[in-house]
PDB file of C-alpha atoms in Angstrom:
ATOM      1  CA  MET A   1      29.594 104.918 148.025  1.00 41.00           C
ATOM      2  CA  MET A   2      32.405 106.735 145.978  1.00 42.00           C
ATOM      3  CA  LEU A   3      29.928 106.962 143.000  1.00 46.00           C
ATOM      4  CA  ARG A   4      31.702 109.884 141.336  1.00 47.00           C
ATOM      5  CA  PHE A   5      35.000 108.734 141.944  1.00 45.00           C
ATOM      6  CA  LEU A   6      33.982 105.435 140.030  1.00 47.00           C
ATOM      7  CA  CYS A   7      32.030 106.986 137.339  1.00 49.00           C
ATOM      8  CA  LEU A   8      34.463 109.706 136.356  1.00 45.00           C
ATOM      9  CA  THR A   9      37.360 107.348 136.200  1.00 46.00           C
ATOM     10  CA  PHE A  10      35.697 104.304 134.424  1.00 47.00           C
ATOM     11  CA  THR A  11      34.246 106.687 131.570  1.00 47.00           C
ATOM     12  CA  LEU A  12      36.094 106.868 128.067  1.00 43.00           C
ATOM     13  CA  LEU A  13      39.613 107.537 128.565  1.00 42.00           C
ATOM     14  CA  PHE A  14      41.795 107.068 125.510  1.00 36.00           C
ATOM     15  CA  ALA A  15      45.012 108.414 123.856  1.00 33.00           C
ATOM     16  CA  GLN A  16      47.294 107.569 121.079  1.00 33.00           C
ATOM     17  CA  ILE A  17      50.360 105.308 121.691  1.00 34.00           C
ATOM     18  CA  GLY A  18      52.834 103.792 119.008  1.00 35.00           C
ATOM     19  CA  PHE A  19      52.877  99.621 119.517  1.00 38.00           C
ATOM     20  CA  ALA A  20      54.722  98.534 122.765  1.00 42.00           C
ATOM     21  CA  GLN A  21      55.327  95.483 124.736  1.00 50.00           C
ATOM     22  CA  GLY A  22      54.818  95.381 128.830  1.00 53.00           C
ATOM     23  CA  ALA A  23      56.212  98.041 130.647  1.00 63.00           C
ATOM     24  CA  ASP A  24      56.804 100.213 127.350  1.00 79.00           C
ATOM     25  CA  LEU A  25      53.100  99.984 126.956  1.00 79.00           C
ATOM     26  CA  THR A  26      52.470 100.885 130.380  1.00 80.00           C
ATOM     27  CA  ALA A  27      54.963 103.753 130.249  1.00 77.00           C
ATOM     28  CA  ARG A  28      53.656 105.139 126.853  1.00 73.00           C
ATOM     29  CA  LEU A  29      49.885 104.842 127.748  1.00 78.00           C
ATOM     30  CA  TRP A  30      50.806 106.888 131.198  1.00 79.00           C
ATOM     31  CA  GLN A  31      52.664 109.944 128.996  1.00 74.00           C
ATOM     32  CA  VAL A  32      49.872 110.033 126.263  1.00 72.00           C
ATOM     33  CA  MET A  33      46.826 109.807 128.400  1.00 73.00           C
ATOM     34  CA  ASP A  34      48.642 112.051 131.145  1.00 75.00           C
ATOM     35  CA  ILE A  35      47.463 109.963 133.649  1.00 79.00           C
ATOM     36  CA  GLU A  36      49.574 112.135 136.151  1.00 84.00           C
ATOM     37  CA  GLU A  37      47.559 115.054 135.511  1.00 83.00           C
ATOM     38  CA  LEU A  38      44.364 112.894 136.383  1.00 85.00           C
ATOM     39  CA  LEU A  39      45.540 111.631 139.678  1.00 91.00           C
ATOM     40  CA  PRO A  40      45.038 115.017 141.859  1.00 90.00           C
ATOM     41  CA  ILE A  41      41.495 115.538 140.467  1.00 89.00           C
ATOM     42  CA  MET A  42      41.175 111.545 141.401  1.00 91.00           C
ATOM     43  CA  ARG A  43      41.883 112.664 144.760  1.00 92.00           C
ATOM     44  CA  ASP A  44      39.739 115.604 144.968  1.00 92.00           C
ATOM     45  CA  GLU A  45      36.715 113.718 143.842  1.00 90.00           C
ATOM     46  CA  ALA A  46      37.583 111.166 146.880  1.00 92.00           C
ATOM     47  CA  VAL A  47      37.787 113.734 149.184  1.00 90.00           C
ATOM     48  CA  SER A  48      34.442 115.314 147.825  1.00 88.00           C
ATOM     49  CA  GLU A  49      32.523 111.517 147.985  1.00 86.00           C
ATOM     50  CA  ALA A  50      33.983 111.127 151.576  1.00 85.00           C
ATOM     51  CA  ASP A  51      32.284 114.164 153.105  1.00 83.00           C
ATOM     52  CA  ASP A  52      29.078 111.815 152.197  1.00 83.00           C
ATOM     53  CA  ILE A  53      30.853 108.952 153.942  1.00 83.00           C
ATOM     54  CA  ARG A  54      31.730 111.208 157.198  1.00 82.00           C
ATOM     55  CA  ASP A  55      28.005 112.690 157.568  1.00 82.00           C
ATOM     56  CA  MET A  56      26.392 109.252 157.278  1.00 83.00           C
ATOM     57  CA  LEU A  57      28.908 107.016 159.591  1.00 81.00           C
ATOM     58  CA  PHE A  58      30.218 109.575 161.792  1.00 78.00           C
ATOM     59  CA  PRO A  59      28.050 112.677 162.410  1.00 69.00           C
ATOM     60  CA  ARG A  60      29.731 113.632 165.326  1.00 67.00           C
ATOM     61  CA  GLY A  61      33.407 114.177 163.750  1.00 57.00           C
ATOM     62  CA  GLY A  62      34.823 111.075 164.586  1.00 58.00           C
ATOM     63  CA  THR A  63      38.514 111.663 165.197  1.00 60.00           C
ATOM     64  CA  GLY A  64      38.527 115.021 163.063  1.00 67.00           C
ATOM     65  CA  SER A  65      41.212 113.488 160.842  1.00 86.00           C
ATOM     66  CA  TRP A  66      39.122 111.797 158.264  1.00 89.00           C
ATOM     67  CA  THR A  67      39.856 114.172 155.639  1.00 89.00           C
ATOM     68  CA  ARG A  68      43.507 114.016 156.263  1.00 91.00           C
ATOM     69  CA  ASP A  69      43.317 109.963 156.237  1.00 92.00           C
ATOM     70  CA  VAL A  70      41.287 110.407 152.777  1.00 94.00           C
ATOM     71  CA  GLN A  71      43.757 112.515 151.300  1.00 94.00           C
ATOM     72  CA  ALA A  72      46.533 110.235 152.702  1.00 95.00           C
ATOM     73  CA  ILE A  73      45.156 107.112 151.220  1.00 96.00           C
ATOM     74  CA  HIS A  74      44.651 109.134 147.502  1.00 96.00           C
ATOM     75  CA  ARG A  75      48.354 110.507 147.435  1.00 96.00           C
ATOM     76  CA  PRO A  76      48.937 110.855 143.767  1.00 95.00           C
ATOM     77  CA  GLU A  77      51.922 109.205 143.625  1.00 95.00           C
ATOM     78  CA  ARG A  78      50.226 105.810 145.758  1.00 95.00           C
ATOM     79  CA  LEU A  79      47.578 105.738 143.022  1.00 95.00           C
ATOM     80  CA  ALA A  80      50.127 105.835 140.060  1.00 93.00           C
ATOM     81  CA  ARG A  81      51.733 102.736 141.719  1.00 93.00           C
ATOM     82  CA  LEU A  82      48.290 101.039 142.264  1.00 94.00           C
ATOM     83  CA  PHE A  83      47.345 101.915 138.646  1.00 92.00           C
ATOM     84  CA  ARG A  84      50.889 100.992 137.018  1.00 90.00           C
ATOM     85  CA  GLY A  85      51.000  97.871 139.328  1.00 91.00           C
ATOM     86  CA  GLY A  86      47.255  96.557 138.061  1.00 90.00           C
ATOM     87  CA  LEU A  87      47.800  97.342 134.353  1.00 89.00           C
ATOM     88  CA  ASP A  88      51.052  95.642 134.240  1.00 88.00           C
ATOM     89  CA  ALA A  89      49.530  92.206 135.916  1.00 89.00           C
ATOM     90  CA  ALA A  90      46.669  92.373 133.517  1.00 89.00           C
ATOM     91  CA  LEU A  91      48.538  93.208 130.256  1.00 88.00           C
ATOM     92  CA  PRO A  92      49.945  89.892 129.267  1.00 89.00           C
ATOM     93  CA  GLY A  93      46.603  88.154 129.168  1.00 91.00           C
ATOM     94  CA  MET A  94      45.342  91.218 126.546  1.00 92.00           C
ATOM     95  CA  ASP A  95      45.069  92.113 122.928  1.00 91.00           C
ATOM     96  CA  ARG A  96      48.202  94.715 123.226  1.00 88.00           C
ATOM     97  CA  ALA A  97      48.085  95.154 119.246  1.00 88.00           C
ATOM     98  CA  ARG A  98      44.354  95.945 119.530  1.00 88.00           C
ATOM     99  CA  ILE A  99      44.780  98.139 122.589  1.00 84.00           C
ATOM    100  CA  ASP A 100      47.309 100.163 120.444  1.00 83.00           C
ATOM    101  CA  GLN A 101      44.932 100.323 117.750  1.00 83.00           C
ATOM    102  CA  GLY A 102      42.287 101.825 120.311  1.00 80.00           C
ATOM    103  CA  LEU A 103      44.797 104.116 121.365  1.00 81.00           C
ATOM    104  CA  SER A 104      45.440 105.732 118.269  1.00 85.00           C
ATOM    105  CA  PHE A 105      41.857 106.977 117.871  1.00 87.00           C
ATOM    106  CA  TYR A 106      43.196 109.989 119.912  1.00 76.00           C
ATOM    107  CA  ASP A 107      45.837 110.704 117.275  1.00 71.00           C
ATOM    108  CA  SER A 108      43.565 113.068 116.040  1.00 80.00           C
ATOM    109  CA  ASP A 109      42.023 116.673 116.911  1.00 86.00           C
ATOM    110  CA  LEU A 110      38.889 114.898 117.849  1.00 87.00           C
ATOM    111  CA  GLY A 111      40.635 112.740 120.010  1.00 80.00           C
ATOM    112  CA  GLN A 112      42.309 115.606 121.781  1.00 81.00           C
ATOM    113  CA  ARG A 113      39.388 117.740 122.223  1.00 90.00           C
ATOM    114  CA  LEU A 114      37.208 115.004 123.922  1.00 89.00           C
ATOM    115  CA  LEU A 115      40.048 114.304 126.513  1.00 83.00           C
ATOM    116  CA  ASP A 116      40.033 117.808 127.287  1.00 85.00           C
ATOM    117  CA  LEU A 117      36.315 118.071 127.494  1.00 92.00           C
ATOM    118  CA  GLU A 118      36.042 114.878 129.945  1.00 89.00           C
ATOM    119  CA  SER A 119      38.822 116.414 132.150  1.00 87.00           C
ATOM    120  CA  ALA A 120      36.973 119.842 132.586  1.00 92.00           C
ATOM    121  CA  ALA A 121      33.521 118.194 132.845  1.00 94.00           C
ATOM    122  CA  ARG A 122      34.921 115.794 135.654  1.00 91.00           C
ATOM    123  CA  ILE A 123      36.110 118.987 137.705  1.00 93.00           C
ATOM    124  CA  ALA A 124      32.919 120.966 136.883  1.00 95.00           C
ATOM    125  CA  MET A 125      31.132 117.988 138.461  1.00 93.00           C
ATOM    126  CA  LEU A 126      32.757 118.280 141.509  1.00 91.00           C
ATOM    127  CA  ASP A 127      30.311 121.152 142.109  1.00 93.00           C
ATOM    128  CA  GLU A 128      26.836 119.560 143.393  1.00 92.00           C
ATOM    129  CA  GLU A 129      25.038 122.812 141.604  1.00 96.00           C
ATOM    130  CA  ALA A 130      26.965 122.042 138.243  1.00 96.00           C
ATOM    131  CA  GLU A 131      25.857 118.287 138.659  1.00 95.00           C
ATOM    132  CA  ASP A 132      22.197 118.667 139.484  1.00 96.00           C
ATOM    133  CA  ALA A 133      22.094 121.105 136.292  1.00 97.00           C
ATOM    134  CA  ALA A 134      23.703 118.534 134.227  1.00 97.00           C
ATOM    135  CA  LYS A 135      21.390 115.865 135.260  1.00 97.00           C
ATOM    136  CA  LEU A 136      18.549 118.029 134.620  1.00 98.00           C
ATOM    137  CA  ALA A 137      19.815 119.080 131.298  1.00 97.00           C
ATOM    138  CA  TYR A 138      19.847 115.150 130.070  1.00 98.00           C
ATOM    139  CA  SER A 139      16.651 114.966 131.618  1.00 97.00           C
ATOM    140  CA  ARG A 140      14.767 117.731 129.322  1.00 98.00           C
ATOM    141  CA  ALA A 141      16.541 116.599 126.309  1.00 97.00           C
ATOM    142  CA  GLU A 142      15.446 112.985 126.934  1.00 97.00           C
ATOM    143  CA  GLN A 143      11.742 114.092 127.281  1.00 97.00           C
ATOM    144  CA  ALA A 144      12.074 116.321 124.327  1.00 98.00           C
ATOM    145  CA  GLY A 145      13.257 113.258 122.235  1.00 97.00           C
ATOM    146  CA  SER A 146      16.568 115.045 121.296  1.00 97.00           C
ATOM    147  CA  GLU A 147      19.070 113.649 119.143  1.00 97.00           C
ATOM    148  CA  ARG A 148      21.804 114.317 121.588  1.00 97.00           C
ATOM    149  CA  ALA A 149      20.096 112.244 124.525  1.00 97.00           C
ATOM    150  CA  ASP A 150      19.654 109.492 122.264  1.00 98.00           C
ATOM    151  CA  GLN A 151      23.638 109.524 121.359  1.00 98.00           C
ATOM    152  CA  ILE A 152      24.475 109.664 124.761  1.00 98.00           C
ATOM    153  CA  ALA A 153      22.314 106.695 125.757  1.00 97.00           C
ATOM    154  CA  ARG A 154      23.705 104.733 122.698  1.00 97.00           C
ATOM    155  CA  LEU A 155      27.277 105.688 123.951  1.00 96.00           C
ATOM    156  CA  ILE A 156      26.687 104.489 127.264  1.00 95.00           C
ATOM    157  CA  GLU A 157      25.145 101.016 125.785  1.00 94.00           C
ATOM    158  CA  ALA A 158      28.092 100.689 123.335  1.00 92.00           C
ATOM    159  CA  ALA A 159      30.587 101.014 126.323  1.00 90.00           C
ATOM    160  CA  ASP A 160      28.813  98.746 128.824  1.00 90.00           C
ATOM    161  CA  LEU A 161      29.341 101.763 131.371  1.00 89.00           C
ATOM    162  CA  ILE A 162      26.459 100.688 133.499  1.00 91.00           C
ATOM    163  CA  GLY A 163      27.452  97.306 133.582  1.00 89.00           C
ATOM    164  CA  HIS A 164      31.253  98.208 134.436  1.00 86.00           C
ATOM    165  CA  ASN A 165      30.275 100.893 136.861  1.00 87.00           C
ATOM    166  CA  VAL A 166      27.907  98.563 138.613  1.00 89.00           C
ATOM    167  CA  ALA A 167      30.215  95.701 138.493  1.00 89.00           C
ATOM    168  CA  GLY A 168      33.003  98.237 139.715  1.00 87.00           C
ATOM    169  CA  GLY A 169      30.757  99.901 142.554  1.00 87.00           C
ATOM    170  CA  MET A 170      30.215  96.284 143.868  1.00 90.00           C
ATOM    171  CA  ASN A 171      33.599  95.857 144.216  1.00 91.00           C
ATOM    172  CA  VAL A 172      34.576  99.093 146.333  1.00 90.00           C
ATOM    173  CA  SER A 173      31.590  98.278 148.451  1.00 91.00           C
ATOM    174  CA  ILE A 174      33.029  94.911 148.807  1.00 94.00           C
ATOM    175  CA  ALA A 175      36.375  95.831 149.879  1.00 95.00           C
ATOM    176  CA  PHE A 176      35.114  98.930 151.875  1.00 94.00           C
ATOM    177  CA  SER A 177      33.167  96.723 153.905  1.00 93.00           C
ATOM    178  CA  GLN A 178      36.182  94.198 154.091  1.00 94.00           C
ATOM    179  CA  GLY A 179      38.523  96.948 155.594  1.00 95.00           C
ATOM    180  CA  PHE A 180      36.012  98.253 157.622  1.00 93.00           C
ATOM    181  CA  GLY A 181      35.128  94.632 159.346  1.00 94.00           C
ATOM    182  CA  ASP A 182      39.023  93.860 159.594  1.00 94.00           C
ATOM    183  CA  ALA A 183      39.476  97.266 161.323  1.00 92.00           C
ATOM    184  CA  GLY A 184      36.680  96.164 163.999  1.00 90.00           C
ATOM    185  CA  GLY A 185      33.986  98.423 162.546  1.00 88.00           C
ATOM    186  CA  PHE A 186      31.239  96.211 162.984  1.00 88.00           C
ATOM    187  CA  ASP A 187      29.071  95.509 166.196  1.00 81.00           C
ATOM    188  CA  MET A 188      28.680  91.685 164.883  1.00 81.00           C
ATOM    189  CA  THR A 189      31.228  89.824 162.860  1.00 79.00           C
ATOM    190  CA  MET A 190      30.293  90.057 159.187  1.00 84.00           C
ATOM    191  CA  GLY A 191      31.272  87.186 157.231  1.00 84.00           C
ATOM    192  CA  GLU A 192      32.072  86.870 153.465  1.00 86.00           C
ATOM    193  CA  ALA A 193      28.606  85.696 152.767  1.00 90.00           C
ATOM    194  CA  ASP A 194      27.279  88.635 154.691  1.00 89.00           C
ATOM    195  CA  ILE A 195      29.050  91.228 153.006  1.00 90.00           C
ATOM    196  CA  LEU A 196      28.256  89.898 149.506  1.00 90.00           C
ATOM    197  CA  GLY A 197      24.568  89.633 150.391  1.00 92.00           C
ATOM    198  CA  ASP A 198      24.488  93.177 151.833  1.00 89.00           C
ATOM    199  CA  VAL A 199      26.522  94.229 148.327  1.00 89.00           C
ATOM    200  CA  TRP A 200      23.814  92.457 146.212  1.00 90.00           C
ATOM    201  CA  ALA A 201      21.038  93.906 147.851  1.00 91.00           C
ATOM    202  CA  GLN A 202      22.266  97.276 146.579  1.00 87.00           C
ATOM    203  CA  GLN A 203      22.694  96.329 143.005  1.00 90.00           C
ATOM    204  CA  GLY A 204      19.421  97.845 141.759  1.00 91.00           C
ATOM    205  CA  GLN A 205      20.033 101.407 143.531  1.00 89.00           C
ATOM    206  CA  ILE A 206      23.774 101.341 142.178  1.00 87.00           C
ATOM    207  CA  ALA A 207      22.646 100.866 138.640  1.00 91.00           C
ATOM    208  CA  SER A 208      20.044 103.625 138.863  1.00 92.00           C
ATOM    209  CA  ASP A 209      22.428 106.009 140.239  1.00 91.00           C
ATOM    210  CA  VAL A 210      25.186 105.306 137.844  1.00 91.00           C
ATOM    211  CA  GLU A 211      22.660 105.955 134.766  1.00 94.00           C
ATOM    212  CA  ASP A 212      21.447 109.359 136.078  1.00 94.00           C
ATOM    213  CA  TRP A 213      25.013 110.325 136.798  1.00 93.00           C
ATOM    214  CA  LEU A 214      26.463 109.366 133.679  1.00 95.00           C
ATOM    215  CA  GLN A 215      23.468 110.783 131.610  1.00 97.00           C
ATOM    216  CA  GLY A 216      24.264 114.401 133.387  1.00 97.00           C
ATOM    217  CA  TYR A 217      28.030 114.233 132.957  1.00 96.00           C
ATOM    218  CA  MET A 218      28.091 113.172 129.593  1.00 97.00           C
ATOM    219  CA  MET A 219      25.525 115.907 128.456  1.00 97.00           C
ATOM    220  CA  LEU A 220      27.926 118.449 130.185  1.00 97.00           C
ATOM    221  CA  ALA A 221      31.103 116.706 128.756  1.00 96.00           C
ATOM    222  CA  TYR A 222      30.163 116.603 125.217  1.00 97.00           C
ATOM    223  CA  SER A 223      27.878 119.385 124.764  1.00 95.00           C
ATOM    224  CA  SER A 224      30.187 121.383 122.283  1.00 96.00           C
ATOM    225  CA  LEU A 225      30.404 118.386 119.982  1.00 97.00           C
ATOM    226  CA  SER A 226      28.614 118.111 116.779  1.00 97.00           C
ATOM    227  CA  ASP A 227      26.614 115.114 116.131  1.00 97.00           C
ATOM    228  CA  GLN A 228      28.660 113.917 113.603  1.00 97.00           C
ATOM    229  CA  ASP A 229      31.586 114.009 116.104  1.00 97.00           C
ATOM    230  CA  LEU A 230      29.950 112.174 118.782  1.00 97.00           C
ATOM    231  CA  GLU A 231      28.803 109.577 116.227  1.00 97.00           C
ATOM    232  CA  ALA A 232      32.525 108.854 115.493  1.00 96.00           C
ATOM    233  CA  TYR A 233      33.255 108.722 119.296  1.00 95.00           C
ATOM    234  CA  ILE A 234      30.399 105.891 119.627  1.00 97.00           C
ATOM    235  CA  ASP A 235      31.590 103.770 116.737  1.00 96.00           C
ATOM    236  CA  PHE A 236      35.120 103.756 118.147  1.00 94.00           C
ATOM    237  CA  VAL A 237      33.810 102.945 121.715  1.00 93.00           C
ATOM    238  CA  ALA A 238      31.732 100.171 120.078  1.00 94.00           C
ATOM    239  CA  SER A 239      34.673  98.758 118.049  1.00 94.00           C
ATOM    240  CA  PRO A 240      36.999  95.855 119.186  1.00 94.00           C
ATOM    241  CA  PRO A 241      40.131  98.254 119.665  1.00 89.00           C
ATOM    242  CA  GLY A 242      37.840 100.655 121.743  1.00 90.00           C
ATOM    243  CA  GLN A 243      36.636  97.495 124.020  1.00 90.00           C
ATOM    244  CA  ALA A 244      40.242  96.360 124.173  1.00 87.00           C
ATOM    245  CA  LEU A 245      41.641  99.575 125.688  1.00 84.00           C
ATOM    246  CA  PHE A 246      38.323 100.292 127.460  1.00 83.00           C
ATOM    247  CA  GLY A 247      39.768  96.951 129.278  1.00 86.00           C
ATOM    248  CA  ALA A 248      43.124  97.960 129.817  1.00 83.00           C
ATOM    249  CA  LEU A 249      42.085 101.177 131.564  1.00 82.00           C
ATOM    250  CA  PHE A 250      39.665  99.041 133.979  1.00 86.00           C
ATOM    251  CA  ALA A 251      42.280  96.867 134.827  1.00 87.00           C
ATOM    252  CA  GLY A 252      44.493  99.975 135.988  1.00 89.00           C
ATOM    253  CA  PHE A 253      41.803 101.913 137.708  1.00 89.00           C
ATOM    254  CA  GLY A 254      40.414  98.495 139.132  1.00 89.00           C
ATOM    255  CA  SER A 255      43.529  98.217 141.003  1.00 90.00           C
ATOM    256  CA  VAL A 256      43.485 101.391 142.383  1.00 93.00           C
ATOM    257  CA  PHE A 257      39.813 101.088 143.786  1.00 92.00           C
ATOM    258  CA  ARG A 258      39.973  97.935 145.204  1.00 93.00           C
ATOM    259  CA  GLN A 259      43.048  98.794 147.385  1.00 96.00           C
ATOM    260  CA  THR A 260      41.855 102.409 148.384  1.00 96.00           C
ATOM    261  CA  SER A 261      38.283 101.323 148.911  1.00 95.00           C
ATOM    262  CA  TYR A 262      39.413  98.704 151.644  1.00 96.00           C
ATOM    263  CA  GLU A 263      42.069 101.467 153.232  1.00 96.00           C
ATOM    264  CA  LEU A 264      38.810 103.948 153.471  1.00 94.00           C
ATOM    265  CA  GLY A 265      36.952 101.292 155.420  1.00 94.00           C
ATOM    266  CA  ALA A 266      39.742 100.972 157.670  1.00 95.00           C
ATOM    267  CA  ALA A 267      40.151 104.362 158.180  1.00 93.00           C
ATOM    268  CA  ALA A 268      36.479 104.992 158.576  1.00 92.00           C
ATOM    269  CA  ALA A 269      36.185 102.268 161.484  1.00 91.00           C
ATOM    270  CA  GLY A 270      39.216 103.862 163.025  1.00 89.00           C
ATOM    271  CA  GLN A 271      37.289 106.967 163.059  1.00 88.00           C
ATOM    272  CA  LEU A 272      34.160 105.319 164.709  1.00 84.00           C
ATOM    273  CA  SER A 273      36.332 103.729 167.625  1.00 79.00           C
ATOM    274  CA  GLY A 274      38.279 107.214 168.149  1.00 71.00           C
ATOM    275  CA  ARG A 275      41.615 106.201 166.775  1.00 50.00           C
ATOM    276  CA  ALA A 276      43.325 107.957 164.029  1.00 43.00           C
ATOM    277  CA  LEU A 277      45.115 106.489 161.031  1.00 44.00           C
TER     278      LEU A 277
END
């Protein structure tokens, strides 16, 4: 569940800052990466994925308030607080100098262009037909042995996007199930071991879905880049500064996903029992 929401947010998001400490670093990262602009997109992605959850869990419609519940859980101001809290909590244990070096990558025309391309692609991929077309474009490029398909595969590997997204997807599933169970959604009590076992059983499918989605997304997002520009991006992503920055972003967004997924699970249980939030 929430695959698109995870992948789009855990994909490569970087920006330029001057070295700062603690809250200053968080504030600067927020400003330059334009996180505030990103949050409404995240809300729309969550609502789109929630339609699939609705069709699967309560095809009769539940209480009819599901979409409103999802929108309330993903209010941009709430997501902002969760992101800042997760990032602030993680920064003391991180190499902030390297994060700064990583962010400096986007103090360039290429960096700014990449941010624009990624934002446009994630909006476009909300449309199912656009998503299918992007996946098909990558599949054809891969079958033809194209350089672009090879670059995308190396980019995914350099950033360990499959591993990060699978771990994130499993954490989301665990949080959702915990919220669902705590709100009385299961017919029989599900202990922590039961939930973990169920989620681990999904690992292979999650990995397959993540890889398929990321390939299509990157094919769309970077279609206008030259091979040289994309190689520069791959080099950056694989570098220690790039990895440090990636870790900081995962910390911030991980906090968002854990809390919102728990709340989604509780809201879904409420729908099944006829109770609105």
